[in-house]
């Protein structure tokens, strides 16, 4: 165990739907303060390695500088030699290539228990890779991106674990989570769904008390956006919209794209809905 192993790290995991139909929604959820796992099936062979290309390019485009661990799954269904070849192929194809993100390692895993501790061994190796990568993340000079530095000393002031988060940011995060929980309770009691979206005026009226001024509130919102607590975009036409529950938005967008997804929004029938009714159900 390394010295960093004494630290407790809490990971917030997001699973991007792999089906092509969802790819256009992914851009809303990429964050520059993240470690990405790019998965492929070892059973897909060379094609599986090739299909990592658009995913890795999107990470580099939407979250430049962020590290990636490539993970080959279904290890129990291929030979050891084939798994080794595909692992080496993925590393050779994507590591240290300028238009792909920083590839930290390529891991192979199985969730099926075979030959005693077979599955556990590889899962624990992946867990260690994730943990060790997190322990060697450095905050970029602009403060917005996490960069992997394998030789980074844990006491380096730029290390992620050395960063101080303003109490006001954490208080705002707690307040938003409490508001979302209240929305959810109200939705259960009422037949009408409560939408966790606020305009700027309402948002400031609700949460300004947690920050000293509007500048600090803006900084806190930017921080919580990249953390995934809320979603707020500075794009034209979206600056007045604050989504307090990013999970709700992900499900909502899925229900628009895929009519088979059930989200409880009765305004959408078979993937079709009236714009004016989408946020009233």
mmCIF file of C-alpha atoms in Angstrom, residues 15-252:
data_model
loop_
_atom_site.group_PDB
_atom_site.id
_atom_site.type_symbol
_atom_site.label_atom_id
_atom_site.label_comp_id
_atom_site.label_asym_id
_atom_site.label_seq_id
_atom_site.Cartn_x
_atom_site.Cartn_y
_atom_site.Cartn_z
ATOM 1 C CA UNK A 15 -22.600 5.870 -16.751
ATOM 2 C CA UNK A 16 -22.917 7.193 -20.316
ATOM 3 C CA UNK A 17 -25.377 5.145 -22.356
ATOM 4 C CA UNK A 18 -23.450 3.421 -25.129
ATOM 5 C CA UNK A 19 -26.239 3.263 -27.724
ATOM 6 C CA UNK A 20 -25.721 5.568 -30.700
ATOM 7 C CA UNK A 21 -29.065 7.304 -30.166
ATOM 8 C CA UNK A 22 -27.827 8.824 -26.889
ATOM 9 C CA UNK A 23 -24.513 10.200 -28.150
ATOM 10 C CA UNK A 24 -25.888 13.689 -28.819
ATOM 11 C CA UNK A 25 -26.854 14.053 -25.143
ATOM 12 C CA UNK A 26 -23.405 13.211 -23.788
ATOM 13 C CA UNK A 27 -22.017 16.687 -24.452
ATOM 14 C CA UNK A 28 -24.196 18.011 -21.626
ATOM 15 C CA UNK A 29 -22.516 15.809 -19.045
ATOM 16 C CA UNK A 30 -18.795 15.819 -19.817
ATOM 17 C CA UNK A 31 -16.781 17.449 -17.053
ATOM 18 C CA UNK A 32 -13.181 18.637 -17.043
ATOM 19 C CA UNK A 33 -12.811 17.614 -13.402
ATOM 20 C CA UNK A 34 -13.172 13.897 -14.046
ATOM 21 C CA UNK A 35 -11.412 10.605 -14.550
ATOM 22 C CA UNK A 36 -12.950 8.642 -17.424
ATOM 23 C CA UNK A 37 -13.245 4.895 -17.937
ATOM 24 C CA UNK A 38 -13.619 3.771 -21.567
ATOM 25 C CA UNK A 39 -14.965 0.219 -21.711
ATOM 26 C CA UNK A 40 -14.984 -2.328 -24.507
ATOM 27 C CA UNK A 41 -15.768 -6.039 -24.692
ATOM 28 C CA UNK A 42 -12.741 -8.256 -25.143
ATOM 29 C CA UNK A 43 -15.065 -10.630 -26.979
ATOM 30 C CA UNK A 44 -15.438 -7.986 -29.716
ATOM 31 C CA UNK A 45 -11.753 -8.353 -30.519
ATOM 32 C CA UNK A 46 -10.075 -5.756 -32.736
ATOM 33 C CA UNK A 47 -13.432 -4.160 -33.538
ATOM 34 C CA UNK A 48 -13.963 -3.462 -29.831
ATOM 35 C CA UNK A 49 -10.633 -1.644 -29.636
ATOM 36 C CA UNK A 50 -11.449 0.342 -32.792
ATOM 37 C CA UNK A 51 -14.841 1.385 -31.420
ATOM 38 C CA UNK A 52 -13.139 3.243 -28.584
ATOM 39 C CA UNK A 53 -12.054 5.954 -31.044
ATOM 40 C CA UNK A 54 -15.129 8.247 -30.955
ATOM 41 C CA UNK A 55 -15.401 7.967 -27.180
ATOM 42 C CA UNK A 56 -11.785 8.942 -26.623
ATOM 43 C CA UNK A 57 -11.992 11.769 -29.133
ATOM 44 C CA UNK A 58 -15.082 13.132 -27.416
ATOM 45 C CA UNK A 59 -13.288 13.129 -24.072
ATOM 46 C CA UNK A 60 -10.390 15.034 -25.602
ATOM 47 C CA UNK A 61 -12.797 17.481 -27.267
ATOM 48 C CA UNK A 62 -15.171 18.054 -24.355
ATOM 49 C CA UNK A 63 -12.774 17.506 -21.432
ATOM 50 C CA UNK A 64 -9.261 18.106 -22.805
ATOM 51 C CA UNK A 65 -6.484 16.974 -20.519
ATOM 52 C CA UNK A 66 -8.580 14.608 -18.438
ATOM 53 C CA UNK A 67 -7.115 11.120 -17.866
ATOM 54 C CA UNK A 68 -8.688 7.911 -19.147
ATOM 55 C CA UNK A 69 -8.392 4.290 -18.066
ATOM 56 C CA UNK A 70 -9.340 1.848 -20.820
ATOM 57 C CA UNK A 71 -11.095 -1.272 -19.517
ATOM 58 C CA UNK A 72 -11.581 -4.521 -21.408
ATOM 59 C CA UNK A 73 -14.470 -6.551 -19.986
ATOM 60 C CA UNK A 74 -15.624 -10.195 -20.292
ATOM 61 C CA UNK A 75 -12.123 -11.500 -19.614
ATOM 62 C CA UNK A 76 -13.594 -14.872 -18.686
ATOM 63 C CA UNK A 77 -14.809 -15.370 -22.270
ATOM 64 C CA UNK A 78 -11.461 -15.022 -24.084
ATOM 65 C CA UNK A 79 -8.120 -16.754 -23.822
ATOM 66 C CA UNK A 80 -5.294 -15.239 -21.797
ATOM 67 C CA UNK A 81 -3.265 -14.754 -24.974
ATOM 68 C CA UNK A 82 -6.089 -12.963 -26.765
ATOM 69 C CA UNK A 83 -6.713 -10.705 -23.768
ATOM 70 C CA UNK A 84 -3.004 -9.826 -23.604
ATOM 71 C CA UNK A 85 -2.882 -8.995 -27.327
ATOM 72 C CA UNK A 86 -5.958 -6.756 -27.161
ATOM 73 C CA UNK A 87 -4.627 -4.971 -24.087
ATOM 74 C CA UNK A 88 -1.326 -4.272 -25.827
ATOM 75 C CA UNK A 89 -3.154 -3.186 -28.991
ATOM 76 C CA UNK A 90 -5.287 -0.670 -27.104
ATOM 77 C CA UNK A 91 -2.260 0.754 -25.340
ATOM 78 C CA UNK A 92 -0.241 1.046 -28.546
ATOM 79 C CA UNK A 93 -3.120 2.559 -30.512
ATOM 80 C CA UNK A 94 -4.226 5.244 -28.076
ATOM 81 C CA UNK A 95 -1.457 5.999 -25.573
ATOM 82 C CA UNK A 96 0.574 9.197 -26.086
ATOM 83 C CA UNK A 97 -1.322 10.191 -29.250
ATOM 84 C CA UNK A 98 -1.984 13.952 -29.368
ATOM 85 C CA UNK A 99 -5.622 13.828 -30.542
ATOM 86 C CA UNK A 100 -6.572 11.314 -27.836
ATOM 87 C CA UNK A 101 -6.714 12.023 -24.093
ATOM 88 C CA UNK A 102 -4.109 10.911 -21.584
ATOM 89 C CA UNK A 103 -4.357 7.127 -21.309
ATOM 90 C CA UNK A 104 -3.241 6.127 -17.823
ATOM 91 C CA UNK A 105 -3.502 2.362 -18.264
ATOM 92 C CA UNK A 106 -5.406 -0.466 -19.911
ATOM 93 C CA UNK A 107 -7.047 -2.895 -17.481
ATOM 94 C CA UNK A 108 -8.858 -6.183 -18.150
ATOM 95 C CA UNK A 109 -11.615 -7.504 -15.907
ATOM 96 C CA UNK A 110 -14.321 -10.089 -15.459
ATOM 97 C CA UNK A 111 -17.305 -10.039 -13.133
ATOM 98 C CA UNK A 112 -17.595 -13.829 -13.269
ATOM 99 C CA UNK A 113 -15.913 -15.792 -10.503
ATOM 100 C CA UNK A 114 -13.690 -18.468 -11.971
ATOM 101 C CA UNK A 115 -10.756 -20.392 -10.602
ATOM 102 C CA UNK A 116 -11.120 -19.080 -7.081
ATOM 103 C CA UNK A 117 -10.096 -15.420 -6.870
ATOM 104 C CA UNK A 118 -9.813 -14.917 -10.638
ATOM 105 C CA UNK A 119 -12.461 -12.177 -10.922
ATOM 106 C CA UNK A 120 -11.614 -10.508 -7.617
ATOM 107 C CA UNK A 121 -7.952 -10.192 -8.571
ATOM 108 C CA UNK A 122 -8.647 -8.167 -11.704
ATOM 109 C CA UNK A 123 -11.444 -6.071 -10.201
ATOM 110 C CA UNK A 124 -9.165 -5.104 -7.327
ATOM 111 C CA UNK A 125 -6.438 -4.198 -9.812
ATOM 112 C CA UNK A 126 -8.871 -1.874 -11.590
ATOM 113 C CA UNK A 127 -9.936 -0.364 -8.288
ATOM 114 C CA UNK A 128 -6.297 0.269 -7.425
ATOM 115 C CA UNK A 129 -5.710 1.891 -10.831
ATOM 116 C CA UNK A 130 -8.670 4.224 -10.297
ATOM 117 C CA UNK A 131 -7.584 5.078 -6.774
ATOM 118 C CA UNK A 132 -3.929 5.649 -7.646
ATOM 119 C CA UNK A 133 -4.899 7.844 -10.587
ATOM 120 C CA UNK A 134 -7.102 9.960 -8.348
ATOM 121 C CA UNK A 135 -4.213 10.338 -5.915
ATOM 122 C CA UNK A 136 -2.024 11.739 -8.703
ATOM 123 C CA UNK A 137 -4.395 14.286 -10.193
ATOM 124 C CA UNK A 138 -3.268 17.863 -10.408
ATOM 125 C CA UNK A 139 -5.466 20.917 -10.881
ATOM 126 C CA UNK A 140 -4.534 22.766 -14.060
ATOM 127 C CA UNK A 141 -3.373 26.376 -14.070
ATOM 128 C CA UNK A 142 -6.855 27.568 -15.053
ATOM 129 C CA UNK A 143 -8.332 25.660 -12.105
ATOM 130 C CA UNK A 144 -10.855 23.819 -14.254
ATOM 131 C CA UNK A 145 -9.157 20.640 -15.450
ATOM 132 C CA UNK A 146 -7.719 17.617 -13.671
ATOM 133 C CA UNK A 147 -4.410 16.413 -15.122
ATOM 134 C CA UNK A 148 -2.704 13.119 -14.380
ATOM 135 C CA UNK A 149 0.846 13.491 -13.052
ATOM 136 C CA UNK A 150 2.340 10.077 -12.100
ATOM 137 C CA UNK A 151 5.234 11.684 -10.198
ATOM 138 C CA UNK A 152 3.077 14.174 -8.337
ATOM 139 C CA UNK A 153 3.944 14.437 -4.640
ATOM 140 C CA UNK A 154 0.902 14.200 -2.369
ATOM 141 C CA UNK A 155 1.906 17.378 -0.537
ATOM 142 C CA UNK A 156 2.198 19.361 -3.768
ATOM 143 C CA UNK A 157 -0.075 22.413 -3.434
ATOM 144 C CA UNK A 158 -1.459 21.740 -6.919
ATOM 145 C CA UNK A 159 -2.507 18.177 -6.042
ATOM 146 C CA UNK A 160 -6.272 17.632 -6.109
ATOM 147 C CA UNK A 161 -6.327 16.414 -2.520
ATOM 148 C CA UNK A 162 -4.590 19.610 -1.388
ATOM 149 C CA UNK A 163 -7.263 21.884 -2.830
ATOM 150 C CA UNK A 164 -9.416 23.834 -0.422
ATOM 151 C CA UNK A 165 -13.089 24.156 -1.262
ATOM 152 C CA UNK A 166 -14.800 27.288 0.085
ATOM 153 C CA UNK A 167 -17.355 26.506 2.768
ATOM 154 C CA UNK A 168 -19.898 28.595 0.872
ATOM 155 C CA UNK A 169 -19.592 26.211 -2.122
ATOM 156 C CA UNK A 170 -20.291 23.214 0.102
ATOM 157 C CA UNK A 171 -23.182 24.999 1.821
ATOM 158 C CA UNK A 172 -24.690 25.778 -1.579
ATOM 159 C CA UNK A 173 -24.277 22.157 -2.630
ATOM 160 C CA UNK A 174 -26.075 20.938 0.504
ATOM 161 C CA UNK A 175 -28.870 23.474 0.003
ATOM 162 C CA UNK A 176 -29.401 22.393 -3.610
ATOM 163 C CA UNK A 177 -29.520 18.733 -2.617
ATOM 164 C CA UNK A 178 -32.079 19.541 0.077
ATOM 165 C CA UNK A 179 -34.167 21.441 -2.477
ATOM 166 C CA UNK A 180 -34.062 18.491 -4.884
ATOM 167 C CA UNK A 181 -35.068 16.108 -2.093
ATOM 168 C CA UNK A 182 -38.002 18.418 -1.289
ATOM 169 C CA UNK A 183 -39.026 18.417 -4.962
ATOM 170 C CA UNK A 184 -38.951 14.632 -4.987
ATOM 171 C CA UNK A 185 -41.064 14.366 -1.836
ATOM 172 C CA UNK A 186 -43.587 16.805 -3.266
ATOM 173 C CA UNK A 187 -43.756 14.853 -6.526
ATOM 174 C CA UNK A 188 -44.569 11.680 -4.582
ATOM 175 C CA UNK A 189 -47.386 13.386 -2.694
ATOM 176 C CA UNK A 190 -48.782 15.213 -5.720
ATOM 177 C CA UNK A 191 -50.051 13.862 -9.015
ATOM 178 C CA UNK A 192 -48.138 16.664 -10.751
ATOM 179 C CA UNK A 193 -44.400 16.252 -11.182
ATOM 180 C CA UNK A 194 -42.292 19.078 -9.745
ATOM 181 C CA UNK A 195 -39.597 20.087 -12.215
ATOM 182 C CA UNK A 196 -36.164 20.797 -10.632
ATOM 183 C CA UNK A 197 -35.449 23.796 -12.864
ATOM 184 C CA UNK A 198 -35.226 27.450 -11.844
ATOM 185 C CA UNK A 199 -34.731 30.669 -13.732
ATOM 186 C CA UNK A 200 -31.922 32.960 -12.631
ATOM 187 C CA UNK A 201 -34.127 35.261 -10.557
ATOM 188 C CA UNK A 202 -35.627 32.379 -8.583
ATOM 189 C CA UNK A 203 -32.250 30.685 -8.186
ATOM 190 C CA UNK A 204 -30.639 33.803 -6.728
ATOM 191 C CA UNK A 205 -33.599 34.421 -4.442
ATOM 192 C CA UNK A 206 -33.327 30.850 -3.139
ATOM 193 C CA UNK A 207 -29.560 30.465 -2.773
ATOM 194 C CA UNK A 208 -27.909 33.900 -2.688
ATOM 195 C CA UNK A 209 -27.842 33.717 1.111
ATOM 196 C CA UNK A 210 -25.124 31.053 0.972
ATOM 197 C CA UNK A 211 -22.607 33.346 -0.748
ATOM 198 C CA UNK A 212 -21.192 36.786 0.004
ATOM 199 C CA UNK A 213 -22.048 38.300 -3.377
ATOM 200 C CA UNK A 214 -23.093 37.453 -6.925
ATOM 201 C CA UNK A 215 -19.506 36.877 -8.048
ATOM 202 C CA UNK A 216 -19.012 34.185 -5.414
ATOM 203 C CA UNK A 217 -22.363 32.622 -6.319
ATOM 204 C CA UNK A 218 -21.279 32.497 -9.963
ATOM 205 C CA UNK A 219 -18.003 30.814 -9.004
ATOM 206 C CA UNK A 220 -19.855 28.320 -6.813
ATOM 207 C CA UNK A 221 -22.296 27.472 -9.607
ATOM 208 C CA UNK A 222 -19.402 26.931 -12.025
ATOM 209 C CA UNK A 223 -17.708 24.615 -9.528
ATOM 210 C CA UNK A 224 -20.873 22.617 -8.818
ATOM 211 C CA UNK A 225 -21.564 22.335 -12.552
ATOM 212 C CA UNK A 226 -18.274 20.557 -13.218
ATOM 213 C CA UNK A 227 -18.885 18.461 -10.099
ATOM 214 C CA UNK A 228 -22.212 17.317 -11.516
ATOM 215 C CA UNK A 229 -24.323 18.682 -8.647
ATOM 216 C CA UNK A 230 -26.291 20.971 -10.952
ATOM 217 C CA UNK A 231 -26.243 22.001 -14.592
ATOM 218 C CA UNK A 232 -25.904 25.576 -15.782
ATOM 219 C CA UNK A 233 -24.613 26.521 -19.225
ATOM 220 C CA UNK A 234 -23.314 29.891 -20.343
ATOM 221 C CA UNK A 235 -24.460 29.200 -23.907
ATOM 222 C CA UNK A 236 -26.806 31.646 -25.605
ATOM 223 C CA UNK A 237 -30.383 30.990 -24.546
ATOM 224 C CA UNK A 238 -29.420 28.847 -21.533
ATOM 225 C CA UNK A 239 -27.919 31.362 -19.100
ATOM 226 C CA UNK A 240 -31.289 31.837 -17.399
ATOM 227 C CA UNK A 241 -31.760 28.103 -16.780
ATOM 228 C CA UNK A 242 -30.521 26.271 -13.671
ATOM 229 C CA UNK A 243 -31.165 22.529 -13.488
ATOM 230 C CA UNK A 244 -30.803 21.447 -9.868
ATOM 231 C CA UNK A 245 -30.896 17.712 -10.592
ATOM 232 C CA UNK A 246 -28.620 16.525 -13.398
ATOM 233 C CA UNK A 247 -29.931 12.958 -13.065
ATOM 234 C CA UNK A 248 -33.450 14.199 -13.733
ATOM 235 C CA UNK A 249 -32.270 15.985 -16.883
ATOM 236 C CA UNK A 250 -30.479 12.857 -18.104
ATOM 237 C CA UNK A 251 -33.666 10.790 -17.704
ATOM 238 C CA UNK A 252 -35.791 13.515 -19.242
#
